[in-house]
Protein backbone atom coordinates (compact mmCIF):
# COMPACT_ATOMS: atom_id res chain seq x y z
CA UNK A 1 0.00 0.00 0.00
CA UNK A 2 1.06 3.56 -0.68
CA UNK A 3 0.70 6.48 1.66
CA UNK A 4 -0.90 9.08 -0.65
CA UNK A 5 0.14 12.19 1.23
CA UNK A 6 0.53 15.89 0.60
CA UNK A 7 2.05 18.41 2.96
CA UNK A 8 1.44 22.14 3.01
CA UNK A 9 2.59 25.18 4.92
CA UNK A 10 -0.34 26.64 6.84
CA UNK A 11 -0.60 30.42 6.91
CA UNK A 12 -3.71 30.62 9.13
CA UNK A 13 -3.30 27.79 11.68
CA UNK A 14 -6.25 28.87 13.84
CA UNK A 15 -8.63 28.81 10.87
CA UNK A 16 -7.31 25.42 9.72
CA UNK A 17 -7.68 24.10 13.27
CA UNK A 18 -11.29 25.38 13.39
CA UNK A 19 -12.11 23.66 10.09
CA UNK A 20 -10.54 20.38 11.18
CA UNK A 21 -12.36 20.50 14.53
CA UNK A 22 -15.62 20.82 12.56
CA UNK A 23 -14.80 17.55 10.71
CA UNK A 24 -13.64 15.36 13.59
CA UNK A 25 -12.37 15.26 17.13
CA UNK A 26 -8.66 15.96 17.25
CA UNK A 27 -6.07 14.35 19.46
CA UNK A 28 -2.88 16.05 20.59
CA UNK A 29 0.21 13.86 20.35
CA UNK A 30 3.94 14.35 20.54
CA UNK A 31 6.04 12.23 18.16
CA UNK A 32 9.64 11.40 19.00
CA UNK A 33 11.19 10.21 15.74
CA UNK A 34 14.56 8.55 15.25
CA UNK A 35 15.61 7.87 11.66
CA UNK A 36 18.21 5.15 11.09
CA UNK A 37 20.56 4.56 8.19
CA UNK A 38 23.67 2.57 7.41
CA UNK A 39 26.95 4.28 8.34
CA UNK A 40 27.51 5.12 4.64
CA UNK A 41 23.98 6.55 4.15
CA UNK A 42 22.78 3.79 1.81
CA UNK A 43 19.10 4.09 2.78
CA UNK A 44 19.00 7.84 2.14
CA UNK A 45 20.86 7.34 -1.15
CA UNK A 46 18.10 4.92 -2.24
CA UNK A 47 15.36 7.33 -1.00
CA UNK A 48 14.32 4.86 1.71
CA UNK A 49 13.54 5.53 5.36
CA UNK A 50 13.78 3.45 8.52
CA UNK A 51 12.17 5.11 11.51
CA UNK A 52 11.28 4.39 15.12
CA UNK A 53 8.48 6.68 16.28
CA UNK A 54 7.25 6.88 19.85
CA UNK A 55 3.91 8.67 20.12
CA UNK A 56 2.95 10.23 23.44
CA UNK A 57 -0.78 10.93 23.67
CA UNK A 58 -3.25 11.70 26.42
CA UNK A 59 -4.48 8.12 26.60
CA UNK A 60 -1.42 6.06 25.69
CA UNK A 61 2.17 5.92 24.56
CA UNK A 62 2.89 3.67 21.59
CA UNK A 63 5.91 2.95 19.40
CA UNK A 64 5.92 2.00 15.73
CA UNK A 65 8.69 0.80 13.46
CA UNK A 66 8.32 2.09 9.90
CA UNK A 67 10.08 1.34 6.63
CA UNK A 68 9.32 3.58 3.66
CA UNK A 69 10.47 2.59 0.19
CA UNK A 70 11.54 4.96 -2.55
CA UNK A 71 9.05 7.51 -3.92
CA UNK A 72 6.58 6.25 -6.47
CA UNK A 73 5.24 9.74 -7.23
CA UNK A 74 7.71 12.59 -7.60
CA UNK A 75 5.19 15.43 -7.33
CA UNK A 76 3.81 14.34 -3.98
CA UNK A 77 6.74 12.29 -2.69
CA UNK A 78 4.33 9.43 -1.86
CA UNK A 79 6.06 6.22 -0.81
CA UNK A 80 5.16 2.60 -0.08
CA UNK A 81 5.01 2.26 3.68
CA UNK A 82 5.25 -0.73 6.00
CA UNK A 83 4.63 -0.12 9.66
CA UNK A 84 4.15 -2.22 12.77
CA UNK A 85 3.58 -1.46 16.39
CA UNK A 86 6.31 -2.59 18.78
CA UNK A 87 6.09 -3.38 22.46
CA UNK A 88 9.52 -2.22 23.61
CA UNK A 89 11.01 0.89 21.99
CA UNK A 90 14.42 0.50 23.61
CA UNK A 91 14.68 -3.10 22.41
CA UNK A 92 13.94 -2.01 18.81
CA UNK A 93 16.56 0.75 19.02
CA UNK A 94 19.08 -1.82 20.34
CA UNK A 95 18.18 -4.31 17.58
CA UNK A 96 18.65 -1.73 14.83
CA UNK A 97 22.01 -0.65 16.25
CA UNK A 98 22.97 -4.32 16.63
CA UNK A 99 22.17 -4.86 12.94
CA UNK A 100 24.59 -2.08 12.02
CA UNK A 101 22.17 0.83 11.60
CA UNK A 102 23.05 4.15 13.16
CA UNK A 103 20.76 6.98 14.25
CA UNK A 104 20.90 9.52 11.41
CA UNK A 105 18.67 12.14 13.04
CA UNK A 106 16.16 12.38 15.88
CA UNK A 107 13.66 15.13 16.59
CA UNK A 108 10.22 15.92 18.00
CA UNK A 109 6.97 16.78 16.21
CA UNK A 110 3.99 18.28 18.04
CA UNK A 111 0.85 17.11 16.29
CA UNK A 112 -2.91 17.32 16.35
CA UNK A 113 -4.41 14.40 14.45
CA UNK A 114 -7.84 14.08 12.88
CA UNK A 115 -9.31 10.89 11.42
CA UNK A 116 -12.30 11.39 9.13
CA UNK A 117 -13.91 10.16 5.94
CA UNK A 118 -13.94 12.34 2.83
CA UNK A 119 -14.56 11.50 -0.81
CA UNK A 120 -15.19 7.87 0.17
CA UNK A 121 -11.75 7.49 1.76
CA UNK A 122 -10.42 7.33 5.29
CA UNK A 123 -8.22 10.39 5.74
CA UNK A 124 -5.73 11.41 8.39
CA UNK A 125 -5.05 15.12 8.76
CA UNK A 126 -2.16 16.12 10.97
CA UNK A 127 -1.45 19.70 11.98
CA UNK A 128 2.28 19.75 12.75
CA UNK A 129 4.76 21.99 14.54
CA UNK A 130 8.41 20.99 14.74
CA UNK A 131 10.11 23.12 17.42
CA UNK A 132 13.27 23.44 15.32
CA UNK A 133 11.43 24.49 12.13
CA UNK A 134 9.56 27.73 11.53
CA UNK A 135 5.88 27.49 10.69
CA UNK A 136 2.93 25.15 10.94
CA UNK A 137 2.31 22.34 8.47
CA UNK A 138 -0.70 20.27 7.48
CA UNK A 139 -0.20 16.71 6.31
CA UNK A 140 -3.18 14.99 4.71
CA UNK A 141 -2.99 11.34 3.77
CA UNK A 142 -4.96 8.31 2.76
CA UNK A 143 -3.82 4.79 1.96
CA UNK A 144 -4.15 3.59 -1.63
CA UNK A 145 -3.01 0.83 -3.92
CA UNK A 146 -0.38 1.94 -6.42
CA UNK A 147 -2.85 1.71 -9.32
CA UNK A 148 -5.20 4.08 -7.40
CA UNK A 149 -2.52 6.57 -6.34
CA UNK A 150 -3.37 9.34 -8.82
CA UNK A 151 -7.08 9.29 -7.87
CA UNK A 152 -6.21 9.18 -4.15
CA UNK A 153 -3.92 12.21 -4.53
CA UNK A 154 -6.68 14.05 -6.42
CA UNK A 155 -8.99 13.39 -3.47
CA UNK A 156 -6.34 14.61 -1.02
CA UNK A 157 -5.88 17.81 -3.09
CA UNK A 158 -9.65 18.38 -3.12
CA UNK A 159 -9.91 18.05 0.67
CA UNK A 160 -6.94 20.37 1.14
CA UNK A 161 -8.72 22.93 -1.05
CA UNK A 162 -11.84 22.55 1.11
CA UNK A 163 -9.62 23.34 4.11
CA UNK A 164 -8.40 26.54 2.43
CA UNK A 165 -4.99 25.22 1.40
CA UNK A 166 -3.85 26.58 -1.98
CA UNK A 167 -1.73 24.59 -4.41
CA UNK A 168 1.06 27.13 -3.85
CA UNK A 169 1.15 26.18 -0.14
CA UNK A 170 2.15 22.58 -0.94
CA UNK A 171 5.70 21.64 -0.03
CA UNK A 172 7.90 18.59 -0.42
CA UNK A 173 10.34 19.90 2.19
CA UNK A 174 11.28 17.11 4.56
CA UNK A 175 11.33 17.69 8.31
CA UNK A 176 14.60 15.77 8.48
CA UNK A 177 16.25 18.19 6.04
CA UNK A 178 14.79 21.26 7.79
CA UNK A 179 15.97 20.06 11.21
CA UNK A 180 19.45 19.28 9.84
CA UNK A 181 19.63 22.78 8.30
CA UNK A 182 18.52 24.38 11.58
CA UNK A 183 21.12 22.45 13.56
CA UNK A 184 23.86 23.38 11.07
CA UNK A 185 23.11 27.11 11.35
Coordinates of N, CA and C in Angstrom, one line a residue:
X1 N 0.8 -1.2 0.0 CA 0.0 0.0 0.0 C 0.9 1.2 0.0
X2 N 0.3 2.3 -0.6 CA 1.1 3.6 -0.7 C 0.4 4.6 0.2
X3 N 1.2 5.4 0.9 CA 0.7 6.5 1.7 C 0.6 7.7 0.7
X4 N -0.6 7.9 0.2 CA -0.9 9.1 -0.7 C -1.0 10.3 0.2
X5 N 0.1 11.1 0.3 CA 0.1 12.2 1.2 C 0.6 13.5 0.6
X6 N 0.0 14.6 1.0 CA 0.5 15.9 0.6 C 0.7 16.7 1.9
X7 N 1.7 17.6 1.8 CA 2.0 18.4 3.0 C 2.0 19.9 2.5
X8 N 1.5 20.7 3.4 CA 1.4 22.1 3.0 C 1.9 23.0 4.2
X9 N 2.4 24.2 3.9 CA 2.6 25.2 4.9 C 1.2 25.8 5.2
X10 N 0.9 26.1 6.4 CA -0.3 26.6 6.8 C -0.1 28.1 7.3
X11 N -0.8 29.0 6.6 CA -0.6 30.4 6.9 C -1.6 30.9 7.9
X12 N -2.7 30.2 8.1 CA -3.7 30.6 9.1 C -4.0 29.4 10.0
X13 N -3.1 29.0 10.9 CA -3.3 27.8 11.7 C -4.6 27.7 12.5
X14 N -5.0 28.9 13.0 CA -6.2 28.9 13.8 C -7.5 28.5 13.0
X15 N -7.5 29.1 11.8 CA -8.6 28.8 10.9 C -8.6 27.3 10.4
X16 N -7.4 26.8 10.1 CA -7.3 25.4 9.7 C -7.7 24.5 10.9
X17 N -7.3 24.9 12.1 CA -7.7 24.1 13.3 C -9.2 24.1 13.4
X18 N -9.8 25.3 13.3 CA -11.3 25.4 13.4 C -12.0 24.5 12.4
X19 N -11.5 24.5 11.1 CA -12.1 23.7 10.1 C -11.9 22.2 10.4
X20 N -10.8 21.8 10.9 CA -10.5 20.4 11.2 C -11.4 20.0 12.4
X21 N -11.5 20.8 13.4 CA -12.4 20.5 14.5 C -13.8 20.3 14.1
X22 N -14.3 21.0 13.1 CA -15.6 20.8 12.6 C -15.8 19.5 11.9
X23 N -14.7 18.8 11.4 CA -14.8 17.6 10.7 C -14.7 16.4 11.7
X24 N -13.9 16.5 12.7 CA -13.6 15.4 13.6 C -13.0 15.8 14.9
X25 N -13.1 15.0 15.9 CA -12.4 15.3 17.1 C -10.9 15.1 16.9
X26 N -10.1 16.0 17.4 CA -8.7 16.0 17.2 C -8.0 15.4 18.5
X27 N -6.8 14.9 18.3 CA -6.1 14.4 19.5 C -4.7 14.9 19.4
X28 N -4.2 15.5 20.5 CA -2.9 16.0 20.6 C -1.9 14.9 20.9
X29 N -0.8 14.9 20.1 CA 0.2 13.9 20.3 C 1.6 14.5 20.1
X30 N 2.6 14.0 20.8 CA 3.9 14.4 20.5 C 4.7 13.1 20.0
X31 N 5.3 13.3 18.8 CA 6.0 12.2 18.2 C 7.5 12.4 18.5
X32 N 8.2 11.4 18.9 CA 9.6 11.4 19.0 C 10.2 10.4 18.0
X33 N 10.7 11.0 16.9 CA 11.2 10.2 15.7 C 12.7 10.0 15.7
X34 N 13.1 8.8 15.5 CA 14.6 8.6 15.2 C 14.6 7.8 13.9
X35 N 15.4 8.5 13.0 CA 15.6 7.9 11.7 C 17.0 7.2 11.7
X36 N 17.0 6.0 11.1 CA 18.2 5.1 11.1 C 18.7 5.0 9.7
X37 N 20.0 4.8 9.5 CA 20.6 4.6 8.2 C 21.8 3.7 8.4
X38 N 22.4 3.3 7.3 CA 23.7 2.6 7.4 C 24.7 3.6 7.6
X39 N 25.9 3.3 8.1 CA 27.0 4.3 8.3 C 27.3 5.0 7.1
X40 N 27.2 4.4 5.9 CA 27.5 5.1 4.6 C 26.3 5.8 4.0
X41 N 25.1 5.8 4.7 CA 24.0 6.5 4.2 C 23.3 5.9 3.0
X42 N 23.4 4.5 2.9 CA 22.8 3.8 1.8 C 21.3 3.9 1.7
X43 N 20.6 4.0 2.8 CA 19.1 4.1 2.8 C 18.7 5.4 2.2
X44 N 19.3 6.5 2.7 CA 19.0 7.8 2.1 C 19.3 7.9 0.7
X45 N 20.5 7.3 0.3 CA 20.9 7.3 -1.1 C 19.8 6.6 -2.0
X46 N 19.1 5.6 -1.5 CA 18.1 4.9 -2.2 C 16.7 5.5 -2.0
X47 N 16.6 6.7 -1.3 CA 15.4 7.3 -1.0 C 14.5 6.5 -0.1
X48 N 15.1 5.7 0.8 CA 14.3 4.9 1.7 C 14.5 5.4 3.1
X49 N 13.5 5.1 4.0 CA 13.5 5.5 5.4 C 13.3 4.4 6.3
X50 N 14.0 4.4 7.4 CA 13.8 3.4 8.5 C 13.6 4.3 9.8
X51 N 12.5 4.2 10.4 CA 12.2 5.1 11.5 C 11.6 4.4 12.7
X52 N 12.0 4.8 13.9 CA 11.3 4.4 15.1 C 10.6 5.6 15.6
X53 N 9.3 5.5 15.8 CA 8.5 6.7 16.3 C 7.8 6.3 17.6
X54 N 8.0 7.0 18.6 CA 7.2 6.9 19.9 C 6.3 8.0 19.9
X55 N 5.0 7.7 20.1 CA 3.9 8.7 20.1 C 3.4 8.8 21.5
X56 N 3.5 10.0 22.1 CA 2.9 10.2 23.4 C 1.6 11.0 23.3
X57 N 0.5 10.3 23.7 CA -0.8 10.9 23.7 C -1.4 11.0 25.1
X58 N -2.6 11.6 25.1 CA -3.3 11.7 26.4 C -3.6 10.4 27.0
X59 N -4.0 9.4 26.1 CA -4.5 8.1 26.6 C -3.4 7.0 26.6
X60 N -2.4 7.1 25.8 CA -1.4 6.1 25.7 C -0.1 6.6 25.1
X61 N 0.9 5.7 25.3 CA 2.2 5.9 24.6 C 2.4 4.7 23.7
X62 N 2.7 4.8 22.5 CA 2.9 3.7 21.6 C 4.1 3.9 20.7
X63 N 4.7 2.9 20.3 CA 5.9 2.9 19.4 C 5.6 2.1 18.1
X64 N 6.1 2.7 17.0 CA 5.9 2.0 15.7 C 7.3 2.0 15.0
X65 N 7.5 0.9 14.3 CA 8.7 0.8 13.5 C 8.2 0.9 12.0
X66 N 8.8 1.8 11.3 CA 8.3 2.1 9.9 C 9.5 2.0 8.9
X67 N 9.2 1.3 7.8 CA 10.1 1.3 6.6 C 9.3 2.0 5.5
X68 N 9.9 3.0 4.8 CA 9.3 3.6 3.7 C 10.3 3.3 2.5
X69 N 9.7 2.8 1.4 CA 10.5 2.6 0.2 C 10.6 3.9 -0.6
X70 N 11.3 3.8 -1.7 CA 11.5 5.0 -2.5 C 10.2 5.5 -3.1
X71 N 10.2 6.8 -3.4 CA 9.1 7.5 -3.9 C 8.5 6.8 -5.2
X72 N 7.2 6.8 -5.3 CA 6.6 6.3 -6.5 C 5.9 7.4 -7.2
X73 N 5.8 8.6 -6.6 CA 5.2 9.7 -7.2 C 6.1 10.9 -6.9
X74 N 6.8 11.5 -7.9 CA 7.7 12.6 -7.6 C 7.0 13.9 -7.1
X75 N 5.9 14.2 -7.7 CA 5.2 15.4 -7.3 C 4.8 15.5 -5.9
X76 N 4.3 14.4 -5.4 CA 3.8 14.3 -4.0 C 4.9 13.8 -3.0
X77 N 5.8 13.0 -3.5 CA 6.7 12.3 -2.7 C 6.2 11.1 -2.0
X78 N 5.0 10.6 -2.5 CA 4.3 9.4 -1.9 C 5.2 8.2 -2.0
X79 N 5.2 7.4 -0.9 CA 6.1 6.2 -0.8 C 5.3 5.0 -0.3
X80 N 5.7 3.8 -0.7 CA 5.2 2.6 -0.1 C 5.6 2.6 1.4
X81 N 4.7 2.2 2.3 CA 5.0 2.3 3.7 C 4.6 1.0 4.3
X82 N 5.5 0.5 5.2 CA 5.2 -0.7 6.0 C 5.5 -0.4 7.4
X83 N 4.5 -0.6 8.3 CA 4.6 -0.1 9.7 C 4.1 -1.2 10.6
X84 N 4.7 -1.3 11.8 CA 4.2 -2.2 12.8 C 4.4 -1.6 14.2
X85 N 3.5 -1.9 15.0 CA 3.6 -1.5 16.4 C 4.6 -2.4 17.1
X86 N 5.4 -1.8 18.0 CA 6.3 -2.6 18.8 C 6.0 -2.4 20.3
X87 N 6.3 -3.4 21.0 CA 6.1 -3.4 22.5 C 7.2 -2.6 23.2
X88 N 8.4 -2.7 22.8 CA 9.5 -2.2 23.6 C 10.4 -1.4 22.7
X89 N 10.3 0.0 22.8 CA 11.0 0.9 22.0 C 12.5 0.7 22.2
X90 N 13.0 0.6 23.4 CA 14.4 0.5 23.6 C 15.0 -0.8 23.0
X91 N 14.2 -1.9 23.0 CA 14.7 -3.1 22.4 C 14.8 -2.9 20.9
X92 N 13.9 -2.2 20.3 CA 13.9 -2.0 18.8 C 15.1 -1.1 18.5
X93 N 15.4 -0.1 19.2 CA 16.6 0.8 19.0 C 17.8 -0.1 19.1
X94 N 17.9 -1.0 20.1 CA 19.1 -1.8 20.3 C 19.2 -2.8 19.2
X95 N 18.1 -3.4 18.7 CA 18.2 -4.3 17.6 C 18.7 -3.6 16.3
X96 N 18.2 -2.4 16.0 CA 18.7 -1.7 14.8 C 20.1 -1.4 14.9
X97 N 20.6 -0.9 16.1 CA 22.0 -0.6 16.3 C 22.8 -1.9 16.1
X98 N 22.3 -3.0 16.7 CA 23.0 -4.3 16.6 C 23.1 -4.8 15.2
X99 N 22.1 -4.5 14.4 CA 22.2 -4.9 12.9 C 23.1 -3.9 12.1
X100 N 23.7 -3.0 12.7 CA 24.6 -2.1 12.0 C 24.0 -0.7 11.6
X101 N 22.7 -0.5 11.9 CA 22.2 0.8 11.6 C 22.6 1.8 12.7
X102 N 22.7 3.1 12.2 CA 23.1 4.2 13.2 C 22.0 5.2 13.1
X103 N 21.7 5.9 14.3 CA 20.8 7.0 14.3 C 21.3 8.1 13.3
X104 N 20.5 8.5 12.3 CA 20.9 9.5 11.4 C 20.4 10.9 11.9
X105 N 19.2 10.9 12.5 CA 18.7 12.1 13.0 C 17.5 11.8 13.9
X106 N 17.3 12.6 15.0 CA 16.2 12.4 15.9 C 15.6 13.8 16.2
X107 N 14.3 13.9 16.3 CA 13.7 15.1 16.6 C 12.2 14.9 17.0
X108 N 11.6 16.0 17.5 CA 10.2 15.9 18.0 C 9.3 16.7 17.1
X109 N 8.1 16.1 16.9 CA 7.0 16.8 16.2 C 5.8 16.9 17.2
X110 N 5.2 18.1 17.2 CA 4.0 18.3 18.0 C 2.8 18.3 17.1
X111 N 1.9 17.4 17.3 CA 0.9 17.1 16.3 C -0.5 17.2 16.9
X112 N -1.5 17.5 16.1 CA -2.9 17.3 16.4 C -3.5 16.5 15.2
X113 N -4.0 15.3 15.5 CA -4.4 14.4 14.4 C -5.9 14.3 14.4
X114 N -6.4 14.2 13.1 CA -7.8 14.1 12.9 C -8.1 12.9 11.9
X115 N -8.9 12.0 12.3 CA -9.3 10.9 11.4 C -10.7 11.2 11.0
X116 N -11.0 11.2 9.7 CA -12.3 11.4 9.1 C -12.4 10.8 7.8
X117 N -13.7 10.7 7.3 CA -13.9 10.2 5.9 C -14.2 11.3 5.0
X118 N -13.7 11.3 3.8 CA -13.9 12.3 2.8 C -13.7 11.7 1.5
X119 N -14.6 12.0 0.5 CA -14.6 11.5 -0.8 C -14.5 10.0 -0.8
X120 N -15.2 9.3 0.1 CA -15.2 7.9 0.2 C -13.9 7.2 0.7
X121 N -13.0 8.0 1.3 CA -11.7 7.5 1.8 C -11.6 7.9 3.2
X122 N -10.9 7.0 3.9 CA -10.4 7.3 5.3 C -9.2 8.3 5.1
X123 N -9.3 9.4 5.8 CA -8.2 10.4 5.7 C -7.7 10.6 7.1
X124 N -6.4 11.0 7.2 CA -5.7 11.4 8.4 C -5.1 12.8 8.1
X125 N -5.6 13.8 8.8 CA -5.0 15.1 8.8 C -4.2 15.4 10.0
X126 N -3.0 15.9 9.8 CA -2.2 16.1 11.0 C -1.6 17.5 10.9
X127 N -2.0 18.3 11.9 CA -1.4 19.7 12.0 C -0.2 19.6 12.8
X128 N 1.0 20.1 12.2 CA 2.3 19.8 12.7 C 3.1 21.0 13.0
X129 N 3.7 21.0 14.2 CA 4.8 22.0 14.5 C 6.0 21.2 14.9
X130 N 7.1 21.6 14.4 CA 8.4 21.0 14.7 C 9.2 22.1 15.4
X131 N 9.5 22.0 16.7 CA 10.1 23.1 17.4 C 11.3 23.7 16.7
X132 N 12.1 22.9 16.0 CA 13.3 23.4 15.3 C 13.0 24.0 13.9
X133 N 11.8 24.0 13.5 CA 11.4 24.5 12.1 C 10.4 25.6 12.2
X134 N 10.5 26.7 11.5 CA 9.6 27.7 11.5 C 8.3 27.3 10.8
X135 N 7.1 27.7 11.4 CA 5.9 27.5 10.7 C 5.1 26.3 11.2
X136 N 3.9 26.2 10.7 CA 2.9 25.2 10.9 C 2.7 24.5 9.6
X137 N 2.5 23.1 9.7 CA 2.3 22.3 8.5 C 1.0 21.5 8.6
X138 N 0.4 21.2 7.5 CA -0.7 20.3 7.5 C -0.3 19.1 6.6
X139 N -0.4 17.9 7.1 CA -0.2 16.7 6.3 C -1.6 16.1 6.2
X140 N -1.9 15.7 4.9 CA -3.2 15.0 4.7 C -2.9 13.7 3.9
X141 N -3.3 12.6 4.4 CA -3.0 11.3 3.8 C -4.2 10.4 3.8
X142 N -4.1 9.5 2.8 CA -5.0 8.3 2.8 C -4.1 7.2 2.2
X143 N -4.6 6.0 2.4 CA -3.8 4.8 2.0 C -4.5 4.3 0.7
X144 N -3.6 4.0 -0.3 CA -4.1 3.6 -1.6 C -3.3 2.5 -2.2
X145 N -3.8 1.7 -3.1 CA -3.0 0.8 -3.9 C -2.3 1.7 -5.0
X146 N -1.2 1.2 -5.5 CA -0.4 1.9 -6.4 C -1.2 2.3 -7.7
X147 N -2.0 1.4 -8.1 CA -2.8 1.7 -9.3 C -3.9 2.8 -9.1
X148 N -4.2 3.1 -7.8 CA -5.2 4.1 -7.4 C -4.6 5.4 -6.9
X149 N -3.2 5.5 -7.0 CA -2.5 6.6 -6.3 C -2.9 7.9 -6.9
X150 N -3.0 8.0 -8.2 CA -3.4 9.3 -8.8 C -4.7 9.8 -8.4
X151 N -5.7 8.9 -8.3 CA -7.1 9.3 -7.9 C -7.1 9.6 -6.4
X152 N -6.3 8.9 -5.6 CA -6.2 9.2 -4.2 C -5.6 10.6 -3.9
X153 N -4.5 10.9 -4.7 CA -3.9 12.2 -4.5 C -4.9 13.3 -5.0
X154 N -5.7 13.1 -6.0 CA -6.7 14.0 -6.4 C -7.7 14.3 -5.3
X155 N -8.1 13.2 -4.6 CA -9.0 13.4 -3.5 C -8.3 14.2 -2.3
X156 N -7.1 13.9 -2.1 CA -6.3 14.6 -1.0 C -6.3 16.1 -1.4
X157 N -5.9 16.4 -2.6 CA -5.9 17.8 -3.1 C -7.2 18.5 -2.9
X158 N -8.3 17.8 -3.2 CA -9.7 18.4 -3.1 C -10.0 18.7 -1.7
X159 N -9.6 17.8 -0.7 CA -9.9 18.0 0.7 C -9.0 19.2 1.2
X160 N -7.8 19.2 0.8 CA -6.9 20.4 1.1 C -7.6 21.7 0.7
X161 N -8.1 21.7 -0.5 CA -8.7 22.9 -1.1 C -9.9 23.3 -0.2
X162 N -10.7 22.3 0.2 CA -11.8 22.6 1.1 C -11.4 23.2 2.4
X163 N -10.2 22.8 2.9 CA -9.6 23.3 4.1 C -8.9 24.7 3.9
X164 N -9.0 25.2 2.7 CA -8.4 26.5 2.4 C -6.9 26.5 2.1
X165 N -6.4 25.3 1.8 CA -5.0 25.2 1.4 C -4.9 25.4 -0.1
X166 N -4.1 26.3 -0.5 CA -3.9 26.6 -2.0 C -2.7 25.7 -2.5
X167 N -2.8 25.4 -3.8 CA -1.7 24.6 -4.4 C -0.3 25.2 -4.1
X168 N -0.2 26.5 -4.1 CA 1.1 27.1 -3.8 C 1.6 26.9 -2.4
X169 N 0.7 26.4 -1.5 CA 1.1 26.2 -0.1 C 1.8 24.8 0.0
X170 N 1.6 23.9 -1.0 CA 2.1 22.6 -0.9 C 3.7 22.6 -0.9
X171 N 4.2 21.7 -0.1 CA 5.7 21.6 0.0 C 6.1 20.2 0.0
X172 N 7.3 19.9 -0.5 CA 7.9 18.6 -0.4 C 9.1 18.6 0.5
X173 N 9.2 19.8 1.2 CA 10.3 19.9 2.2 C 10.2 18.8 3.3
X174 N 11.3 18.2 3.6 CA 11.3 17.1 4.6 C 11.7 17.7 5.9
X175 N 11.0 17.2 7.0 CA 11.3 17.7 8.3 C 12.8 17.3 8.6
X176 N 13.2 16.2 8.2 CA 14.6 15.8 8.5 C 15.6 16.8 7.9
X177 N 15.4 17.2 6.7 CA 16.2 18.2 6.0 C 16.2 19.5 6.7
X178 N 15.0 20.0 7.1 CA 14.8 21.3 7.8 C 15.5 21.3 9.2
X179 N 15.3 20.2 9.9 CA 16.0 20.1 11.2 C 17.5 20.0 11.1
X180 N 18.0 19.3 10.1 CA 19.5 19.3 9.8 C 19.9 20.7 9.5
X181 N 19.2 21.4 8.7 CA 19.6 22.8 8.3 C 19.6 23.7 9.5
X182 N 18.6 23.6 10.4 CA 18.5 24.4 11.6 C 19.7 24.1 12.5
X183 N 20.0 22.8 12.7 CA 21.1 22.5 13.6 C 22.5 22.9 13.0
X184 N 22.6 23.0 11.7 CA 23.9 23.4 11.1 C 24.1 24.9 11.1
X185 N 23.0 25.7 11.4 CA 23.1 27.1 11.3 C 23.6 27.7 12.7

